[in-house]
Amino acid sequence: IIGRFNNALEWGPRALGNRSILADPRSQHMRDIMNSKVKFREPFRPFAPSITLERAKKYGIKSASFNPGQFESRQQYDKELLALLKNEKIDLIVMAGYLLLIGPEIIKEFPGRIINIHPALLPKYGGKGFLGDAVHQAVLRGGDTVTGMTIHFLDKGCDSGPIVHQVEVPIEPGDTVEILRGKVQTLEKKWYPEVIRWIARGKIVLGE
């Protein structure tokens, strides 16, 4: 989802620039961001039908759809995606349920300008294989007394970039995977849009 934030927000008088959300159609993170007070000013331009694009249309967000299977190679897919991001003059990329690894050329072009959210307190329970409920299962097996969520900058590794913000939540006796998922999603719903606001206000400096 490619969007330009509305400048006329309560966040402050400074221009907020352009933001991009790379999202999966089922992404709760994307819905949370769209349902927050983050507003967009660009008209919607449909490229392909999907649940994600319908949500974008509802909120008046300019959008585009890419299917990796329609490209001859992953390299070609990354090339086309990078071209779109550069053409839109994007200054922040927000990951929202986008489970593909970001190509190295995109990371190189946007250093310190891609943020991701992870349902655990990194660096614990991060990296290959730690997705969705697998994270919460590992936390319970590990006997941890707290869990939480991490928002971090993306780098060439997997869940290894600099941490922007972390929030903890206690694990109670008898907590299940479903309970932990709900606790962490409550944190994510609150804090992912808030961190985007911090970036918009200049509290977090991009590219550093």
Tab-separated table of N, CA, C and O in Angstrom, residues 90-168:
chain	number	residue	atom	x	y	z
A	90	ILE	N	8.948	7.563	-1.558
A	90	ILE	CA	8.634	7.069	-0.226
A	90	ILE	C	9.789	7.340	0.726
A	90	ILE	O	10.955	7.140	0.378
A	91	ASP	N	9.487	7.805	1.948
A	91	ASP	CA	10.554	8.009	2.921
A	91	ASP	C	10.453	7.081	4.124
A	91	ASP	O	11.364	7.034	4.949
A	92	LEU	N	9.350	6.319	4.238
A	92	LEU	CA	9.233	5.320	5.298
A	92	LEU	C	8.434	4.137	4.779
A	92	LEU	O	7.379	4.318	4.180
A	93	ILE	N	8.939	2.927	5.011
A	93	ILE	CA	8.233	1.703	4.657
A	93	ILE	C	7.824	1.011	5.949
A	93	ILE	O	8.648	0.767	6.832
A	94	VAL	N	6.534	0.706	6.072
A	94	VAL	CA	5.987	0.048	7.266
A	94	VAL	C	5.577	-1.374	6.886
A	94	VAL	O	4.718	-1.565	6.033
A	95	MET	N	6.182	-2.357	7.528
A	95	MET	CA	5.840	-3.747	7.279
A	95	MET	C	4.584	-4.104	8.068
A	95	MET	O	4.500	-3.822	9.262
A	96	ALA	N	3.615	-4.744	7.380
A	96	ALA	CA	2.353	-5.102	8.047
A	96	ALA	C	1.903	-6.469	7.543
A	96	ALA	O	1.115	-6.567	6.607
A	97	GLY	N	2.414	-7.518	8.156
A	97	GLY	CA	2.053	-8.864	7.737
A	97	GLY	C	2.668	-9.283	6.423
A	97	GLY	O	2.234	-10.249	5.805
A	98	TYR	N	3.712	-8.577	5.986
A	98	TYR	CA	4.407	-8.881	4.732
A	98	TYR	C	5.510	-9.888	5.065
A	98	TYR	O	6.551	-9.527	5.615
A	99	LEU	N	5.273	-11.165	4.759
A	99	LEU	CA	6.149	-12.222	5.257
A	99	LEU	C	7.323	-12.556	4.345
A	99	LEU	O	8.143	-13.411	4.681
A	100	LEU	N	7.407	-11.895	3.188
A	100	LEU	CA	8.583	-12.086	2.347
A	100	LEU	C	9.761	-11.306	2.923
A	100	LEU	O	9.580	-10.230	3.493
A	101	LEU	N	10.966	-11.860	2.771
A	101	LEU	CA	12.152	-11.092	3.134
A	101	LEU	C	12.316	-9.951	2.144
A	101	LEU	O	12.159	-10.132	0.937
A	102	ILE	N	12.620	-8.779	2.657
A	102	ILE	CA	12.834	-7.623	1.789
A	102	ILE	C	14.149	-7.788	1.052
A	102	ILE	O	15.175	-8.128	1.643
A	103	GLY	N	14.125	-7.547	-0.241
A	103	GLY	CA	15.320	-7.706	-1.059
A	103	GLY	C	16.436	-6.760	-0.641
A	103	GLY	O	16.188	-5.643	-0.182
A	104	PRO	N	17.687	-7.189	-0.811
A	104	PRO	CA	18.831	-6.368	-0.380
A	104	PRO	C	18.918	-5.019	-1.066
A	104	PRO	O	19.378	-4.048	-0.461
A	105	GLU	N	18.459	-4.932	-2.310
A	105	GLU	CA	18.531	-3.656	-3.007
A	105	GLU	C	17.555	-2.644	-2.415
A	105	GLU	O	17.836	-1.446	-2.378
A	106	ILE	N	16.402	-3.133	-1.943
A	106	ILE	CA	15.434	-2.238	-1.309
A	106	ILE	C	15.976	-1.762	0.034
A	106	ILE	O	15.884	-0.579	0.378
A	107	ILE	N	16.579	-2.670	0.803
A	107	ILE	CA	17.174	-2.288	2.084
A	107	ILE	C	18.303	-1.288	1.874
A	107	ILE	O	18.440	-0.306	2.622
A	108	LYS	N	19.086	-1.508	0.837
A	108	LYS	CA	20.193	-0.591	0.526
A	108	LYS	C	19.674	0.789	0.156
A	108	LYS	O	20.267	1.812	0.526
A	109	GLU	N	18.560	0.836	-0.551
A	109	GLU	CA	17.989	2.114	-0.997
A	109	GLU	C	17.301	2.861	0.137
A	109	GLU	O	17.220	4.089	0.119
A	110	PHE	N	16.803	2.113	1.148
A	110	PHE	CA	16.070	2.723	2.256
A	110	PHE	C	16.686	2.344	3.605
A	110	PHE	O	16.011	1.786	4.471
A	111	PRO	N	17.952	2.666	3.821
A	111	PRO	CA	18.592	2.296	5.093
A	111	PRO	C	17.980	3.072	6.261
A	111	PRO	O	17.817	4.288	6.197
A	112	GLY	N	17.607	2.351	7.325
A	112	GLY	CA	17.012	3.018	8.475
A	112	GLY	C	15.668	3.640	8.186
A	112	GLY	O	15.209	4.516	8.926
A	113	ARG	N	14.989	3.174	7.133
A	113	ARG	CA	13.699	3.754	6.750
A	113	ARG	C	12.632	2.681	6.559
A	113	ARG	O	11.600	2.935	5.947
A	114	ILE	N	12.885	1.484	7.084
A	114	ILE	CA	11.910	0.392	7.026
A	114	ILE	C	11.693	-0.097	8.447
A	114	ILE	O	12.643	-0.459	9.144
A	115	ILE	N	10.434	-0.103	8.911
A	115	ILE	CA	10.156	-0.605	10.254
A	115	ILE	C	9.295	-1.859	10.176
A	115	ILE	O	8.490	-2.027	9.265
A	116	ASN	N	9.500	-2.738	11.142
A	116	ASN	CA	8.791	-4.001	11.224
A	116	ASN	C	8.331	-4.211	12.662
A	116	ASN	O	8.884	-3.614	13.595
A	117	ILE	N	7.328	-5.064	12.852
A	117	ILE	CA	6.842	-5.385	14.186
A	117	ILE	C	6.940	-6.890	14.392
A	117	ILE	O	6.692	-7.671	13.469
A	118	HIS	N	7.326	-7.290	15.610
A	118	HIS	CA	7.520	-8.713	15.912
A	118	HIS	C	6.846	-9.037	17.243
A	118	HIS	O	6.976	-8.276	18.207
A	119	PRO	N	6.139	-10.186	17.333
A	119	PRO	CA	5.371	-10.504	18.542
A	119	PRO	C	6.177	-11.150	19.663
A	119	PRO	O	5.738	-12.130	20.263
A	120	ALA	N	7.340	-10.602	19.951
A	120	ALA	CA	8.171	-11.097	21.051
A	120	ALA	C	9.162	-10.004	21.409
A	120	ALA	O	9.275	-8.981	20.720
A	121	LEU	N	9.885	-10.225	22.504
A	121	LEU	CA	10.879	-9.251	22.952
A	121	LEU	C	12.231	-9.613	22.354
A	121	LEU	O	13.021	-10.343	22.931
A	122	LEU	N	12.466	-9.103	21.152
A	122	LEU	CA	13.744	-9.374	20.496
A	122	LEU	C	14.901	-8.897	21.362
A	122	LEU	O	14.755	-7.952	22.130
A	123	PRO	N	16.045	-9.581	21.295
A	123	PRO	CA	16.422	-10.594	20.291
A	123	PRO	C	15.928	-12.006	20.575
A	123	PRO	O	16.167	-12.907	19.770
A	124	LYS	N	15.225	-12.225	21.701
A	124	LYS	CA	14.690	-13.562	21.962
A	124	LYS	C	13.543	-13.874	21.004
A	124	LYS	O	12.761	-12.995	20.658
A	125	TYR	N	13.465	-15.111	20.614
A	125	TYR	CA	12.368	-15.617	19.799
A	125	TYR	C	12.201	-14.858	18.494
A	125	TYR	O	11.092	-14.530	18.078
A	126	GLY	N	13.330	-14.570	17.864
A	126	GLY	CA	13.316	-13.933	16.561
A	126	GLY	C	14.120	-14.746	15.568
A	126	GLY	O	14.858	-15.648	15.941
A	127	GLY	N	13.973	-14.431	14.291
A	127	GLY	CA	14.717	-15.128	13.263
A	127	GLY	C	13.883	-16.145	12.519
A	127	GLY	O	12.649	-16.203	12.651
A	128	LYS	N	14.539	-16.988	11.754
A	128	LYS	CA	13.875	-17.958	10.891
A	128	LYS	C	12.968	-18.886	11.698
A	128	LYS	O	13.374	-19.457	12.697
A	129	GLY	N	11.739	-19.020	11.240
A	129	GLY	CA	10.795	-19.935	11.863
A	129	GLY	C	9.941	-19.333	12.964
A	129	GLY	O	8.935	-19.932	13.361
A	130	PHE	N	10.318	-18.165	13.450
A	130	PHE	CA	9.551	-17.546	14.530
A	130	PHE	C	8.499	-16.605	13.941
A	130	PHE	O	8.680	-15.389	13.870
A	131	LEU	N	7.373	-17.213	13.529
A	131	LEU	CA	6.267	-16.476	12.933
A	131	LEU	C	4.971	-16.858	13.638
A	131	LEU	O	4.765	-18.022	13.991
A	132	GLY	N	4.092	-15.895	13.854
A	132	GLY	CA	2.770	-16.170	14.387
A	132	GLY	C	2.792	-16.928	15.703
A	132	GLY	O	3.561	-16.618	16.619
A	133	ASP	N	1.956	-17.955	15.775
A	133	ASP	CA	1.821	-18.701	17.021
A	133	ASP	C	3.080	-19.472	17.396
A	133	ASP	O	3.250	-19.845	18.560
A	134	ALA	N	3.955	-19.723	16.431
A	134	ALA	CA	5.210	-20.408	16.748
A	134	ALA	C	6.020	-19.611	17.765
A	134	ALA	O	6.736	-20.184	18.596
A	135	VAL	N	5.898	-18.293	17.707
A	135	VAL	CA	6.591	-17.439	18.668
A	135	VAL	C	6.025	-17.654	20.068
A	135	VAL	O	6.764	-17.870	21.031
A	136	HIS	N	4.725	-17.617	20.202
A	136	HIS	CA	4.088	-17.757	21.514
A	136	HIS	C	4.304	-19.161	22.095
A	136	HIS	O	4.485	-19.312	23.309
A	137	GLN	N	4.300	-20.164	21.230
A	137	GLN	CA	4.589	-21.521	21.681
A	137	GLN	C	5.994	-21.605	22.257
A	137	GLN	O	6.220	-22.219	23.305
A	138	ALA	N	6.952	-20.968	21.586
A	138	ALA	CA	8.337	-20.985	22.058
A	138	ALA	C	8.480	-20.238	23.384
A	138	ALA	O	9.239	-20.657	24.265
A	139	VAL	N	7.759	-19.137	23.531
A	139	VAL	CA	7.800	-18.368	24.775
A	139	VAL	C	7.294	-19.214	25.942
A	139	VAL	O	7.907	-19.254	27.019
A	140	LEU	N	6.195	-19.929	25.727
A	140	LEU	CA	5.647	-20.775	26.787
A	140	LEU	C	6.590	-21.933	27.114
A	140	LEU	O	6.804	-22.259	28.291
A	141	ARG	N	7.178	-22.521	26.098
A	141	ARG	CA	8.128	-23.616	26.345
A	141	ARG	C	9.358	-23.126	27.094
A	141	ARG	O	9.964	-23.856	27.878
A	142	GLY	N	9.730	-21.872	26.842
A	142	GLY	CA	10.918	-21.315	27.476
A	142	GLY	C	10.712	-20.943	28.932
A	142	GLY	O	11.674	-20.598	29.621
A	143	GLY	N	9.464	-20.963	29.403
A	143	GLY	CA	9.200	-20.642	30.794
A	143	GLY	C	9.348	-19.174	31.141
A	143	GLY	O	9.535	-18.820	32.318
A	144	ASP	N	9.239	-18.299	30.152
A	144	ASP	CA	9.374	-16.870	30.403
A	144	ASP	C	8.233	-16.357	31.278
A	144	ASP	O	7.126	-16.893	31.249
A	145	THR	N	8.507	-15.310	32.019
A	145	THR	CA	7.477	-14.685	32.861
A	145	THR	C	6.883	-13.436	32.214
A	145	THR	O	5.884	-12.910	32.696
A	146	VAL	N	7.523	-12.954	31.157
A	146	VAL	CA	6.999	-11.821	30.401
A	146	VAL	C	7.155	-12.102	28.917
A	146	VAL	O	8.029	-12.856	28.495
A	147	THR	N	6.291	-11.500	28.129
A	147	THR	CA	6.444	-11.492	26.677
A	147	THR	C	6.145	-10.073	26.223
A	147	THR	O	6.117	-9.152	27.045
A	148	GLY	N	5.922	-9.870	24.951
A	148	GLY	CA	5.658	-8.511	24.499
A	148	GLY	C	5.821	-8.374	23.005
A	148	GLY	O	5.750	-9.357	22.256
A	149	MET	N	6.031	-7.147	22.566
A	149	MET	CA	6.218	-6.893	21.144
A	149	MET	C	7.384	-5.945	20.945
A	149	MET	O	7.745	-5.165	21.826
A	150	THR	N	7.972	-6.052	19.757
A	150	THR	CA	9.126	-5.230	19.392
A	150	THR	C	8.882	-4.572	18.050
A	150	THR	O	8.464	-5.231	17.101
A	151	ILE	N	9.142	-3.287	17.976
A	151	ILE	CA	9.152	-2.571	16.699
A	151	ILE	C	10.609	-2.223	16.420
A	151	ILE	O	11.299	-1.685	17.283
A	152	HIS	N	11.068	-2.575	15.229
A	152	HIS	CA	12.495	-2.399	14.941
A	152	HIS	C	12.708	-1.984	13.494
A	152	HIS	O	11.848	-2.192	12.629
A	153	PHE	N	13.876	-1.387	13.242
A	153	PHE	CA	14.274	-1.096	11.875
A	153	PHE	C	14.711	-2.390	11.206
A	153	PHE	O	15.258	-3.287	11.847
A	154	LEU	N	14.458	-2.491	9.921
A	154	LEU	CA	14.827	-3.676	9.164
A	154	LEU	C	16.259	-3.548	8.663
A	154	LEU	O	16.692	-2.469	8.237
A	155	ASP	N	16.996	-4.657	8.733
A	155	ASP	CA	18.304	-4.711	8.109
A	155	ASP	C	18.366	-5.985	7.268
A	155	ASP	O	17.351	-6.604	6.992
A	156	LYS	N	19.564	-6.391	6.858
A	156	LYS	CA	19.696	-7.547	5.979
A	156	LYS	C	19.474	-8.869	6.699
A	156	LYS	O	19.346	-9.919	6.057
A	157	GLY	N	19.437	-8.848	8.021
A	157	GLY	CA	19.191	-10.066	8.772
A	157	GLY	C	17.699	-10.319	8.930
A	157	GLY	O	16.863	-9.669	8.298
A	158	CYS	N	17.362	-11.267	9.789
A	158	CYS	CA	15.964	-11.610	10.052
A	158	CYS	C	15.642	-11.255	11.497
A	158	CYS	O	16.179	-11.872	12.421
A	159	ASP	N	14.833	-10.232	11.697
A	159	ASP	CA	14.479	-9.733	13.031
A	159	ASP	C	15.700	-9.250	13.801
A	159	ASP	O	15.747	-9.346	15.026
A	160	SER	N	16.679	-8.710	13.085
A	160	SER	CA	17.943	-8.354	13.727
A	160	SER	C	18.264	-6.867	13.714
A	160	SER	O	19.308	-6.449	14.220
A	161	GLY	N	17.381	-6.044	13.160
A	161	GLY	CA	17.673	-4.622	13.061
A	161	GLY	C	17.560	-3.894	14.384
A	161	GLY	O	17.044	-4.432	15.377
A	162	PRO	N	18.049	-2.659	14.435
A	162	PRO	CA	17.996	-1.853	15.670
A	162	PRO	C	16.574	-1.714	16.203
A	162	PRO	O	15.628	-1.482	15.448
A	163	ILE	N	16.428	-1.857	17.513
A	163	ILE	CA	15.115	-1.796	18.153
A	163	ILE	C	14.674	-0.339	18.313
A	163	ILE	O	15.432	0.499	18.791
A	164	VAL	N	13.433	-0.062	17.920
A	164	VAL	CA	12.838	1.261	18.050
A	164	VAL	C	12.050	1.363	19.351
A	164	VAL	O	12.156	2.342	20.094
A	165	HIS	N	11.254	0.322	19.633
A	165	HIS	CA	10.396	0.364	20.820
A	165	HIS	C	9.993	-1.052	21.216
A	165	HIS	O	9.696	-1.880	20.356
A	166	GLN	N	10.004	-1.316	22.521
A	166	GLN	CA	9.550	-2.593	23.055
A	166	GLN	C	8.585	-2.353	24.211
A	166	GLN	O	8.752	-1.405	24.972
A	167	VAL	N	7.584	-3.220	24.326
A	167	VAL	CA	6.643	-3.156	25.439
A	167	VAL	C	6.429	-4.578	25.957
A	167	VAL	O	6.232	-5.513	25.170
A	168	GLU	N	6.456	-4.733	27.285
A	168	GLU	CA	6.278	-6.034	27.904
A	168	GLU	C	4.850	-6.218	28.407
A	168	GLU	O	4.135	-5.247	28.671
